Short mmCIF file of C-alpha atoms and ligand atoms in Angstrom, two decimals:
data_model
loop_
_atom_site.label_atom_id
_atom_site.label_comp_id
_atom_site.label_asym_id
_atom_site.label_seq_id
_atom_site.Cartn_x
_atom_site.Cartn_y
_atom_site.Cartn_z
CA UNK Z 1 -28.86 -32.62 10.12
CA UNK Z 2 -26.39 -33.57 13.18
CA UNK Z 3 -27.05 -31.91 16.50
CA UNK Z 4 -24.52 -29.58 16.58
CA UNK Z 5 -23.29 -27.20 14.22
CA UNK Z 6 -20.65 -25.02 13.95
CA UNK Z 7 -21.13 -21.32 15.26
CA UNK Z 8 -22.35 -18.89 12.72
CA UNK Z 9 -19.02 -16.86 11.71
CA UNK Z 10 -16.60 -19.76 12.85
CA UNK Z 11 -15.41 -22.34 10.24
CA UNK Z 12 -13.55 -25.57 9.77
CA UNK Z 13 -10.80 -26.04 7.99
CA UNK Z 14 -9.91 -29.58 6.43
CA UNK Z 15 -6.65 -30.79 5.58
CA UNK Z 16 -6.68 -29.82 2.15
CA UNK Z 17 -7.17 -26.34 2.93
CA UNK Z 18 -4.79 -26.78 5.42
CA UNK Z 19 -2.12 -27.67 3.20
CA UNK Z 20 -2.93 -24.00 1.59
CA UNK Z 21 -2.77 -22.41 5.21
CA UNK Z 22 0.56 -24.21 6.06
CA UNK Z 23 2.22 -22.81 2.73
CA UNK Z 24 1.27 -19.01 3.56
CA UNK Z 25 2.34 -19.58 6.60
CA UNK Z 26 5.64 -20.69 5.28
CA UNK Z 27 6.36 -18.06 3.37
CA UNK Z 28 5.62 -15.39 6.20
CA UNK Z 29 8.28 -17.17 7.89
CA UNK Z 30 10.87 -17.04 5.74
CA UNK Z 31 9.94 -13.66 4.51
CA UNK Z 32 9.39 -12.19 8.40
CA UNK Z 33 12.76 -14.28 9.04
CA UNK Z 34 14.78 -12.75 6.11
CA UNK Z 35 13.48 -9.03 7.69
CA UNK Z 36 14.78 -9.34 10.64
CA UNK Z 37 10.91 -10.35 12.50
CA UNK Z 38 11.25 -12.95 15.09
CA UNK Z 39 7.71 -14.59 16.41
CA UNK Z 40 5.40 -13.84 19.09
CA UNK Z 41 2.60 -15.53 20.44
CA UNK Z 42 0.49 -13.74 22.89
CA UNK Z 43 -2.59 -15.21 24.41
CA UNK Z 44 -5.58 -15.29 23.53
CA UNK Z 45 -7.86 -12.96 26.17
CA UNK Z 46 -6.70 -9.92 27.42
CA UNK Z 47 -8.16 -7.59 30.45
CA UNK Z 48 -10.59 -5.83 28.49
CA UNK Z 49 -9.58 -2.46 29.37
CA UNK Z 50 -6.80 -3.02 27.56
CA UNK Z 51 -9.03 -2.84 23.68
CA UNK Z 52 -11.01 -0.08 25.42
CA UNK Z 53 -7.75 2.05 25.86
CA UNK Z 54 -5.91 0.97 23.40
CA UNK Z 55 -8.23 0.54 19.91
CA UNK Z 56 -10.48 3.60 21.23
CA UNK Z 57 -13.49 3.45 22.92
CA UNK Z 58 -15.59 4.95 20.46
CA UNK Z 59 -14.26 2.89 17.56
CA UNK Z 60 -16.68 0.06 16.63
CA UNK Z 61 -14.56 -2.69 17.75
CA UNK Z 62 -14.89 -1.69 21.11
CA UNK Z 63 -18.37 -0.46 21.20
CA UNK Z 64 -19.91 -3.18 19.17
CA UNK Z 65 -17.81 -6.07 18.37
CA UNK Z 66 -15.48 -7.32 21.12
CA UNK Z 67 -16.63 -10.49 23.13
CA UNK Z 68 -16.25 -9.54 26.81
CA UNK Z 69 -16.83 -12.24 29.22
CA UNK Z 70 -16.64 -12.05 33.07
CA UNK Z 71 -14.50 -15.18 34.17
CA UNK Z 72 -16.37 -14.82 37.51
CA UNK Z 73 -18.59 -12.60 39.84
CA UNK Z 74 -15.81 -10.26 41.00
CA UNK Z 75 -13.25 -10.99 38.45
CA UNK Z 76 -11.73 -8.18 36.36
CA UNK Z 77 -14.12 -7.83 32.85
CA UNK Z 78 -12.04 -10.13 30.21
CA UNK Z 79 -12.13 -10.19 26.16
CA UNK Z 80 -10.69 -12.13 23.32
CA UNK Z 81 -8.51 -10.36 21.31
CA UNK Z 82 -10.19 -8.64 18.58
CA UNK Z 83 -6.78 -7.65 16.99
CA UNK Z 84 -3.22 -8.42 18.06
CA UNK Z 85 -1.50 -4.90 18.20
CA UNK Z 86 -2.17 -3.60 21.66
CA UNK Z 87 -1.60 -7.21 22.79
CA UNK Z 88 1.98 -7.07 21.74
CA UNK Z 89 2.61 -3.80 23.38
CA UNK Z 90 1.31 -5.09 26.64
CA UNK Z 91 3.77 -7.73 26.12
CA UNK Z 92 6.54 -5.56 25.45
CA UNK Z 93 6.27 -3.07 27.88
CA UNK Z 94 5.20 -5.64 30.31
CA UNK Z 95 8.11 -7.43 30.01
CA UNK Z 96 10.27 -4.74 29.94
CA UNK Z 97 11.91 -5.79 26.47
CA UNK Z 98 12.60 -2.23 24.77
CA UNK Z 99 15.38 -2.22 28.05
CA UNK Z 100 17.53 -4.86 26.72
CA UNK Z 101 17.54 -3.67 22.90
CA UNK Z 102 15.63 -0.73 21.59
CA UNK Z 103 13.85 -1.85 19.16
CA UNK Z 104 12.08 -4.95 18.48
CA UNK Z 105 10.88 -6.54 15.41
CA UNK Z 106 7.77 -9.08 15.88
CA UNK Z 107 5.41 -10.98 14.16
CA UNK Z 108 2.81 -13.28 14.37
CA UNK Z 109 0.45 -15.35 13.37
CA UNK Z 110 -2.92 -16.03 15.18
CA UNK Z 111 -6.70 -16.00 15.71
CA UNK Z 112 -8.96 -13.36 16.61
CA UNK Z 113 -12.53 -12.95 17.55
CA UNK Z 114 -14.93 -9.72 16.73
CA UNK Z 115 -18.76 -10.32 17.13
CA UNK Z 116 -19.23 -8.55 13.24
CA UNK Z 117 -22.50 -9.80 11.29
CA UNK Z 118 -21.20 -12.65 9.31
CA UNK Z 119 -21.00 -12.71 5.67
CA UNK Z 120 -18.46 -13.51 2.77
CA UNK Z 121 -14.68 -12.39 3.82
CA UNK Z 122 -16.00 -11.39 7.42
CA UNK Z 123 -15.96 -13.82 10.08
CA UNK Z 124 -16.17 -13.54 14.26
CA UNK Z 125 -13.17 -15.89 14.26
CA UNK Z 126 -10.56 -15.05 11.91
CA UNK Z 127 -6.65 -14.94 11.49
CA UNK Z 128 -4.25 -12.69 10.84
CA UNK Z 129 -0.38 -12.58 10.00
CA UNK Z 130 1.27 -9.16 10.67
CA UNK Z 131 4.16 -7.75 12.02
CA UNK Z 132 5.05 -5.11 14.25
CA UNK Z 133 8.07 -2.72 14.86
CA UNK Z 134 8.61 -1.36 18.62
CA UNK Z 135 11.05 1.27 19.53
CA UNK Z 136 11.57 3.11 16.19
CA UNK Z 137 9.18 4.70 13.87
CA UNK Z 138 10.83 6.29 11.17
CA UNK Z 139 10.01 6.53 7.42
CA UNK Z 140 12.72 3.81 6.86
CA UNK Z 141 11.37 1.85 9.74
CA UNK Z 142 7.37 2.49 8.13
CA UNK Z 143 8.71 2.14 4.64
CA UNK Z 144 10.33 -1.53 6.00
CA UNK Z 145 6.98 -2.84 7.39
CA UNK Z 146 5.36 -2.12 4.44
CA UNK Z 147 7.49 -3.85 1.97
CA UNK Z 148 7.39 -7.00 4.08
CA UNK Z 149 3.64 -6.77 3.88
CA UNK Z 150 3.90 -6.23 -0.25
CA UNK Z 151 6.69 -8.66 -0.04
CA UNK Z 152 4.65 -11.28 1.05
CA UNK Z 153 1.57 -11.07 -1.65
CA UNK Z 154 4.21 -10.99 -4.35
CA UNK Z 155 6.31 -14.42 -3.29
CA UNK Z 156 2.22 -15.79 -2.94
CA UNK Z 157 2.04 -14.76 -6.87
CA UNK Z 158 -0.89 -12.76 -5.42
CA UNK Z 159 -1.37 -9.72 -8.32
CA UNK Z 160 -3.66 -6.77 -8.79
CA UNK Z 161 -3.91 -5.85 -4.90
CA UNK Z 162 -4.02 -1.76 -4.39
CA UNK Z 163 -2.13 -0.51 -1.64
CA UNK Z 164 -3.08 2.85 -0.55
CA UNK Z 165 -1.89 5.51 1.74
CA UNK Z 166 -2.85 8.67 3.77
CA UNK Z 167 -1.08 10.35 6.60
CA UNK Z 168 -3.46 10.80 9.64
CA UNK Z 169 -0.05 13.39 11.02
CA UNK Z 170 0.88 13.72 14.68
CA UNK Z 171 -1.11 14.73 17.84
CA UNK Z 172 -1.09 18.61 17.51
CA UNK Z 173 -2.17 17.83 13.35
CA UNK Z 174 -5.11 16.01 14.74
CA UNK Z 175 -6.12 18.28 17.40
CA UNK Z 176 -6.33 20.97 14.93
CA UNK Z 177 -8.13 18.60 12.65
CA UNK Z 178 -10.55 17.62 15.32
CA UNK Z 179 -11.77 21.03 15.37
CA UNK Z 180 -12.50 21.40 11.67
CA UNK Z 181 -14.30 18.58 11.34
CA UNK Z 182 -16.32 19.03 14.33
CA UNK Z 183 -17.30 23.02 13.18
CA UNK Z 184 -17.84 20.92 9.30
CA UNK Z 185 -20.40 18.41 11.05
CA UNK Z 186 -21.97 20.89 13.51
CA UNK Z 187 -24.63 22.45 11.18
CA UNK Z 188 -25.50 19.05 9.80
CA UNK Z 189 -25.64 17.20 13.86
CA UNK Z 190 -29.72 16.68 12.82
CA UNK Z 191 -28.93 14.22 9.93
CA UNK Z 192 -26.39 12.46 11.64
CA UNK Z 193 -26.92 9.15 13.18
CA UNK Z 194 -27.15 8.26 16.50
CA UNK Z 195 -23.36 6.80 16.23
CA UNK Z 196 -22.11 9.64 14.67
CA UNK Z 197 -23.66 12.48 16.94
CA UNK Z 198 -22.34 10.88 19.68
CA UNK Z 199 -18.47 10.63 17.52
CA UNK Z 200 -19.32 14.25 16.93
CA UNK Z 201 -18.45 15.25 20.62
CA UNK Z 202 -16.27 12.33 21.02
CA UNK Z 203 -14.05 11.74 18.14
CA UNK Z 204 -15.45 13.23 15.18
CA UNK Z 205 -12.52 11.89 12.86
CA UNK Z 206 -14.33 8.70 13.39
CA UNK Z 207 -17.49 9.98 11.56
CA UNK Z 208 -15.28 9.48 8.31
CA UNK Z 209 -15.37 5.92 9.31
CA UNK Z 210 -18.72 5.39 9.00
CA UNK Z 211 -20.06 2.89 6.14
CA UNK Z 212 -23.99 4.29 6.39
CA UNK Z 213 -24.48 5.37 2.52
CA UNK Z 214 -26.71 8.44 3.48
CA UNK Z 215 -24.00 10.25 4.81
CA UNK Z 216 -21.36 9.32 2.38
CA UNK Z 217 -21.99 12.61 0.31
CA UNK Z 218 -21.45 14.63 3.71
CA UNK Z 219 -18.60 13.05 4.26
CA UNK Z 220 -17.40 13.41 0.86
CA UNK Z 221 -17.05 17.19 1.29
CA UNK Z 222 -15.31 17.07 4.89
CA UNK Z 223 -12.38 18.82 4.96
CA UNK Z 224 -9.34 16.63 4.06
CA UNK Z 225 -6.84 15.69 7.21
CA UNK Z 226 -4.11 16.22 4.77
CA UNK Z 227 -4.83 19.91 4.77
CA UNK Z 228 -4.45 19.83 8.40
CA UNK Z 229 -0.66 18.12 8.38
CA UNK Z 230 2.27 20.04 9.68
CA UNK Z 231 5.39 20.48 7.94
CA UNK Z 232 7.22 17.55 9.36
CA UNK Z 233 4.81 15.19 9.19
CA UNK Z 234 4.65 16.27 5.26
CA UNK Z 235 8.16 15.59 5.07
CA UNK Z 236 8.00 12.06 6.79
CA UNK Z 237 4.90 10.91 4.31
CA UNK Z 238 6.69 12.15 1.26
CA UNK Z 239 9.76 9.89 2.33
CA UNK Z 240 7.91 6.89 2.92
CA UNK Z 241 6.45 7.38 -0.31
CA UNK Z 242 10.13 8.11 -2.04
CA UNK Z 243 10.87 4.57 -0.24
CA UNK Z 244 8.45 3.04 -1.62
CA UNK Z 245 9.00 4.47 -5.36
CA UNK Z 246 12.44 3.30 -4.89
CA UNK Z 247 11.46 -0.32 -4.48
CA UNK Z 248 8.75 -0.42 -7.19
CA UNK Z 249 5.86 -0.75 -5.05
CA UNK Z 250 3.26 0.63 -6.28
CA UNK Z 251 0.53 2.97 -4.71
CA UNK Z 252 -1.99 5.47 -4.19
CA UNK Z 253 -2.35 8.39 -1.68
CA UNK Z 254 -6.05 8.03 -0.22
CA UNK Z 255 -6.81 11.18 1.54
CA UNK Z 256 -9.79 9.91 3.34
CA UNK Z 257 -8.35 6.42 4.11
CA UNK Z 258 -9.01 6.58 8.16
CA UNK Z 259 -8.44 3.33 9.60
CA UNK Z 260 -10.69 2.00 12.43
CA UNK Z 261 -8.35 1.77 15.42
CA UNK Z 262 -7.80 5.03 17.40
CA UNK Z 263 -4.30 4.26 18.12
CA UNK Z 264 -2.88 5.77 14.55
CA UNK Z 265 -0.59 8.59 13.36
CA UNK Z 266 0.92 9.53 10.46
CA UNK Z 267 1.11 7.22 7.84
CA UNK Z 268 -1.59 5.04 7.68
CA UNK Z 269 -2.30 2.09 4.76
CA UNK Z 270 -4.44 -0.58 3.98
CA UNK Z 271 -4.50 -2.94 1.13
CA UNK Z 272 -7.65 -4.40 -1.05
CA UNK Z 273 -8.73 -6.63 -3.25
CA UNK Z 274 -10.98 -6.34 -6.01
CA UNK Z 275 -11.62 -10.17 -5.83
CA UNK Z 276 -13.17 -9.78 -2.39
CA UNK Z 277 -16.36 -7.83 -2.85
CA UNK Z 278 -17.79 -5.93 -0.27
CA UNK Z 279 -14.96 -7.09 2.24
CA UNK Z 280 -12.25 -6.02 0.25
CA UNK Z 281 -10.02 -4.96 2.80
CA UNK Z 282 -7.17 -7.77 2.82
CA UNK Z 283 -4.42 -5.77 5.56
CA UNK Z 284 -4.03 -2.75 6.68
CA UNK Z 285 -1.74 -0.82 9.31
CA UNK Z 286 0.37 2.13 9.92
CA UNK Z 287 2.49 4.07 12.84
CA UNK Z 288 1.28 4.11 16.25
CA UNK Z 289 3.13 5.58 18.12
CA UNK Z 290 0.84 7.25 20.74
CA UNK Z 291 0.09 3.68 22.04
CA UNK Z 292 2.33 2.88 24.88
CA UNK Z 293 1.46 5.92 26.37
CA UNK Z 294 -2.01 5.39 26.12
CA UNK Z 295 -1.37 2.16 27.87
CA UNK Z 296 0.59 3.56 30.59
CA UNK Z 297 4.01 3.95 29.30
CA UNK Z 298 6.19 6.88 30.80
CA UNK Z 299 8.30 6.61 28.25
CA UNK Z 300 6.95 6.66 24.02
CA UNK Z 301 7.61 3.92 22.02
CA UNK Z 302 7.55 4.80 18.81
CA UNK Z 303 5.70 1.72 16.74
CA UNK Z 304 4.40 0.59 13.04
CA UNK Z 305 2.92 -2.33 11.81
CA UNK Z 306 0.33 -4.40 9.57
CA UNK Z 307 -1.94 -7.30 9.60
CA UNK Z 308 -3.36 -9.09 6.98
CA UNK Z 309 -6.28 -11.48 7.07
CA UNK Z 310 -5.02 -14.74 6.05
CA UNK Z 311 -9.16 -16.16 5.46
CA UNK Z 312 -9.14 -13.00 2.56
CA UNK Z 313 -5.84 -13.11 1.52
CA UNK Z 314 -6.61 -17.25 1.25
CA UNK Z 315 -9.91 -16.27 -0.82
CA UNK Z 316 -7.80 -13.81 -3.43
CA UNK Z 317 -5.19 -16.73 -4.06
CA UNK Z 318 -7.96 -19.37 -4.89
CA UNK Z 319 -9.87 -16.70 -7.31
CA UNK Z 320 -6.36 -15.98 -8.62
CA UNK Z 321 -5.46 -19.93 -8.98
CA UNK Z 322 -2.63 -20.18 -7.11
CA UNK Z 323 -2.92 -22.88 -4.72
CA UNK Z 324 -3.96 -25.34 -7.92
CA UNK Z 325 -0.34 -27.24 -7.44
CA UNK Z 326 -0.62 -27.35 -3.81
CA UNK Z 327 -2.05 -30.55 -2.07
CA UNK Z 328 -1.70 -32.61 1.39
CA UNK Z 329 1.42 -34.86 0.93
CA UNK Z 330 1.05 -37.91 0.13
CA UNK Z 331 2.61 -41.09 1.45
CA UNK Z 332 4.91 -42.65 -0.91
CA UNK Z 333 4.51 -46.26 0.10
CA UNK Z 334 1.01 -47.72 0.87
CA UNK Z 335 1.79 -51.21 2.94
CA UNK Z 336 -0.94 -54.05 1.13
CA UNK Z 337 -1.63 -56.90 3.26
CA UNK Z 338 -2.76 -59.97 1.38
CA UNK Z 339 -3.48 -62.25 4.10
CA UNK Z 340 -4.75 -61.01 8.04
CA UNK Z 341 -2.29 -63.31 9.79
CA UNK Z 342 0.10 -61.25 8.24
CA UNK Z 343 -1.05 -57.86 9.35
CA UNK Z 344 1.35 -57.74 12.73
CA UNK Z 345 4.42 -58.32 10.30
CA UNK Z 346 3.49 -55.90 7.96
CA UNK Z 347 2.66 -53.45 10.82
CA UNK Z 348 6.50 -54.00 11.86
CA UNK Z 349 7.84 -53.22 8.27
CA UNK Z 350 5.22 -49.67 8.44
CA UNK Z 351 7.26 -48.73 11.63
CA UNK Z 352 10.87 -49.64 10.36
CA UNK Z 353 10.33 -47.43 7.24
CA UNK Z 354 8.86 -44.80 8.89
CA UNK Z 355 11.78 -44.76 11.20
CA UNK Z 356 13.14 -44.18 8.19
CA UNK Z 357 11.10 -41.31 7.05
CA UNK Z 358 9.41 -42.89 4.85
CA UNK Z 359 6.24 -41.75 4.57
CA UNK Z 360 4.21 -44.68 5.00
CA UNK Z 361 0.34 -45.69 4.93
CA UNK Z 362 -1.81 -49.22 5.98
CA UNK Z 363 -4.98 -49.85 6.23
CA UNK Z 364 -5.52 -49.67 9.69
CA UNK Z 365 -8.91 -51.42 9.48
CA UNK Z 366 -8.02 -55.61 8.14
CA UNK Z 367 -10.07 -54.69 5.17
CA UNK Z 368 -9.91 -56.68 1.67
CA UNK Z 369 -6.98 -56.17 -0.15
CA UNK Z 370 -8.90 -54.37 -2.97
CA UNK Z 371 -10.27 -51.94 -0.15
CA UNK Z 372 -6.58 -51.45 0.37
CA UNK Z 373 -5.67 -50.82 -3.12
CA UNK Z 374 -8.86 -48.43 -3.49
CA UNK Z 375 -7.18 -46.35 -0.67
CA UNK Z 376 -3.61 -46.56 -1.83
CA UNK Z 377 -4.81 -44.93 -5.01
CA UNK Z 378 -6.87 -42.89 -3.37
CA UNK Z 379 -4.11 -41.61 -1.09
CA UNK Z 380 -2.14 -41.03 -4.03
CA UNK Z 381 0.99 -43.18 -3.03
CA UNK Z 382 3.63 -43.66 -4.93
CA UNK Z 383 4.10 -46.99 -4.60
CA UNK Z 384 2.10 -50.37 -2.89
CA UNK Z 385 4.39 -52.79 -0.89
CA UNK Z 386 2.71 -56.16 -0.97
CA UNK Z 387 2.70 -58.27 1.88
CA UNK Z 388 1.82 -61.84 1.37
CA UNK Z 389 2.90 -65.56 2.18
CA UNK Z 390 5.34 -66.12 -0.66
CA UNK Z 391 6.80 -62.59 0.36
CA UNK Z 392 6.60 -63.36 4.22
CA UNK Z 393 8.77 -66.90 3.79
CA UNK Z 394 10.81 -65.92 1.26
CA UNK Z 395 12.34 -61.97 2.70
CA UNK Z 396 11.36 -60.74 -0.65
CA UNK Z 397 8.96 -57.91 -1.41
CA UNK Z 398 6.36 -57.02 -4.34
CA UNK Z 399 7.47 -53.55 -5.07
CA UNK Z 400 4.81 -52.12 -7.43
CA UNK Z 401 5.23 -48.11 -8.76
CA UNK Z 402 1.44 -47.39 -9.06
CA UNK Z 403 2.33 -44.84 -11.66
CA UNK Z 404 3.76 -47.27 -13.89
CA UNK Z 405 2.60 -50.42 -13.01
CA UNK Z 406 6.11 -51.91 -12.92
CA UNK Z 407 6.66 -54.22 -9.98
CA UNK Z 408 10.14 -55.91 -8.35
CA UNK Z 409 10.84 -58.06 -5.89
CA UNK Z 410 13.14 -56.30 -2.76
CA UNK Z 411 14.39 -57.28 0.11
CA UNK Z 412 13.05 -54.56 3.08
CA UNK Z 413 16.39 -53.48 3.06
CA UNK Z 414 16.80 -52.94 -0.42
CA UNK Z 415 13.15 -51.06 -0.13
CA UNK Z 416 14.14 -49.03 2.23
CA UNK Z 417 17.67 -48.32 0.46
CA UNK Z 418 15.96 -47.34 -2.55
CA UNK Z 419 12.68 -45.38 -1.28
CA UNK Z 420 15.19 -43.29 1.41
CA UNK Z 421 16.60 -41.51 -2.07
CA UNK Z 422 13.00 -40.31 -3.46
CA UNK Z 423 11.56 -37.47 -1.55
CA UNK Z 424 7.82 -38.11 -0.61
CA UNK Z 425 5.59 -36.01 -3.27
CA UNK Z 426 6.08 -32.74 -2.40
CA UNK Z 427 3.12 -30.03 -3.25
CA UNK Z 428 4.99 -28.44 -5.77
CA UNK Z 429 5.82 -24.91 -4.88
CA UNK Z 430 4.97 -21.97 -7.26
P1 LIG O 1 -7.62 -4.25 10.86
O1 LIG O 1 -7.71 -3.39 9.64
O2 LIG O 1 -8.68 -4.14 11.85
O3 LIG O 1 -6.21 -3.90 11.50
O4 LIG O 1 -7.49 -5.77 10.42
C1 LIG O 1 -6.52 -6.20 9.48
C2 LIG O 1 -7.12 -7.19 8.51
O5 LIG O 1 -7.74 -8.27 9.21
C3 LIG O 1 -8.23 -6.64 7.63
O6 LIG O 1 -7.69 -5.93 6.53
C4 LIG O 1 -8.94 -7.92 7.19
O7 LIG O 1 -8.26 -8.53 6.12
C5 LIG O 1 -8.80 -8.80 8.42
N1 LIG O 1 -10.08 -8.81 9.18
C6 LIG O 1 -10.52 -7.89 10.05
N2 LIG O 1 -11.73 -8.23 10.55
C7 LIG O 1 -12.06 -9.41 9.98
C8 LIG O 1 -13.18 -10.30 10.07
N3 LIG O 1 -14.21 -10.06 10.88
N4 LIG O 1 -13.16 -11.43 9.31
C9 LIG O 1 -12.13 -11.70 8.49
N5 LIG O 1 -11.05 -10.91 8.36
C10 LIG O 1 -11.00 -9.78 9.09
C11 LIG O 1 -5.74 -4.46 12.66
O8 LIG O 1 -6.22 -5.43 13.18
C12 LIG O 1 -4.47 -3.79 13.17
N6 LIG O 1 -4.08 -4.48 14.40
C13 LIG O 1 -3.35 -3.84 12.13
C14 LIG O 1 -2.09 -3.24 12.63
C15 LIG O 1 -1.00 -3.90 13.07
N7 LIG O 1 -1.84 -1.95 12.77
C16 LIG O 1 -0.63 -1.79 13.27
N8 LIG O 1 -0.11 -2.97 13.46
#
């Protein structure tokens, strides 16, 4: 076994599943693109204060998963992101961006980092695509996000996914909610756990978080947020849902769906899989518009957004069998040189018809010319241009279509005439 390995909950990912990554990513391009989303790329660590205030310090990002560093003795305590949300914020309000137009659409696509215990679907460096709308929160604006999201699966082909939907209402809902639960859980503060006693005083909604199974029936009879909701925030749940209706995407309202970041009101979501297994969680999101404040704003900035985990949303497409017609590319013309003196030349006649964009392979190593062929096939090129003596004195090319086996004699020019018309083999889209 080599020295090193790669970390436990890290993973590499070769060019064939590359070719997989690069198409999703395509299509939440275009799709973000056609919405109105324009990119963002934020970096990577973030003051770690920033997490703590804006995911919630009792939440278990922040109390158990985030890795915190200290870049030196007296430097300020830094951490990489564990989720992108309150990163774009910080960049927004930052940079002062809701002044010049007042509302912003982002996306993005990117890594993050959470120190969770490894297993199938859960990683400690992951990726997510989601987007994010500053400046307006409306049920049009939540009802938008939302269909992007479902947008995306269905271009992928992705099927069966359940989208569900709760609203967690707005500050004053909450604080009313807050104490319900917390006279609910009282009586019962000797079976809790340690986590949850302490959530109890804290931030008891989280308690309906929690995955331990002996306190699932407990939880089961809590009293419902819903319940709780004010008339407004009733209204502005029943319209995203009439949104949604009107576009056909399916759902279901989850009255205990409580997502795992503090910073969410109103309409929450998420999205799973049943091809995931215990992870089954594949995006999730909602309105957050408390945020900026918590981060220092004066003024609110209403907000709503998603992410979805590209390494789960990756895993439901290959159980589903959509990436079977997707491949690297591969070159169309594999140069074959027959004899070494020749290899300079037929290094030339690579570069003049990749000039051309052409895509072009040689063996790179002066191996035999079946070693060549062995690669060209196993490149899956189109075609093998032969390079030889009789070719190199007389201008005139071995053309040979390796799918065929039919083979002309070209002039380079009248090679690169005729391979500038055929496309290189594209991975056939869906
Ligand atoms: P989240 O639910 O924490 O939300 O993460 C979104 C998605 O990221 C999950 O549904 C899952 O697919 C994926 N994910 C999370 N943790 C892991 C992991 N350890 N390994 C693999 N995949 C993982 C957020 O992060 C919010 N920022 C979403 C949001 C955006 N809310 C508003 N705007």
């Amino acid at each position: 076994m080599p020295q090193y390995q790669a970390v436990k909950g890290t993973r590499d990912i070769f060019p064939e599943e590359a070719a997989r990554w690069k198409y999703v990513e395509g299509v939440v391009d275009a799709l973000a693109s056609l919405y109105g989303f324009s990119e963002i790329r934020i970096p990577v660590f973030e003051y770690t204060e920033l997490f703590q205030r804006g995911i919630g310090s009792t939440t278990d990002i922040v109390g158990k998963e985030m890795f915190t560093f200290l870049p030196d003795p007296n430097g300020r305590s830094l951490t990489l992101r564990p989720e992108m949300t309150a990163g774009v914020m910080r960049a927004v309000l930052q940079n002062n961006l809701l002044a010049s137009a007042p509302v912003h659409k982002l996306y993005y696509i990117g890594e993050l980092f959470r120190k969770e215990r490894p297993q199938a679907g859960r990683q400690r460096q992951f990726s997510q695509f989601g987007a994010e709308l500053l400046g307006v929160s409306s049920a049009a604006a939540v009802a938008e996000v939302i269909t992007l999201m479902m947008e995306v699966f269905r271009s992928l082909g992705l099927h069966g996914l359940k989208l569900r939907l709760n609203s967690l209402g707005d500050t004053d809902d909450r604080l009313r909610y807050r104490v319900a639960l917390q006279d609910y859980f009282s009586p019962f503060a000797d079976i809790l756990d340690e986590a949850s006693k302490e959530r109890l005083e804290k931030n008891p909604l989280r308690i309906l978080d929690s995955k331990n199974p002996a306190l699932q029936e407990l939880i089961a009879g809590a009293p419902k947020l819903y319940d709780y909701l004010n008339e407004v925030s009733v209204h502005d749940f029943e319209k995203v849902l009439s949104y949604l209706r009107q576009r056909n995407i399916a759902f279901d309202i989850d009255y205990r769906l409580v997502r795992g970041l503090d910073y969410y009101c109103n309409t929450a979501f998420e999205v799973t899989s049943s091809e995931l297994g215990a992870q089954d969680a594949i995006g999730g999101g909602g309105r957050y518009d408390g945020l900026a404040r918590e981060l220092g704003s004066s003024a609110d900035v209403p907000a709503v957004g998603f992410a979805v985990g590209m390494e789960r949303l990756l895993m439901t497409m290959e159980k589903q069998g959509l990436f079977e017609a997707i491949a690297p590319q591969s070159p169309l013309v594999y140069v074959v040189v027959q004899q070494q003196e020749l290899a300079d030349h037929a290094l030339q006649m690579v570069y003049r018809l990749r000039n051309a964009a052409i895509k072009t392979e040689i063996d790179l190593a002066a191996r035999s010319m079946k070693a060549q062929m062995r690669e060209a096939n196993r490149t899956k090129a189109s075609y093998a241009l032969f390079v030889g003596a009789t070719e190199f004195a007389t201008g005139l090319y071995s053309l040979k279509n390796l799918a065929t086996s039919e083979q002309t004699m070209l002039s380079l020019e009248a090679v690169l005439e005729l391979l500038r018309e055929l496309p290189a083999r594209e991975p056939l889209k869906l």
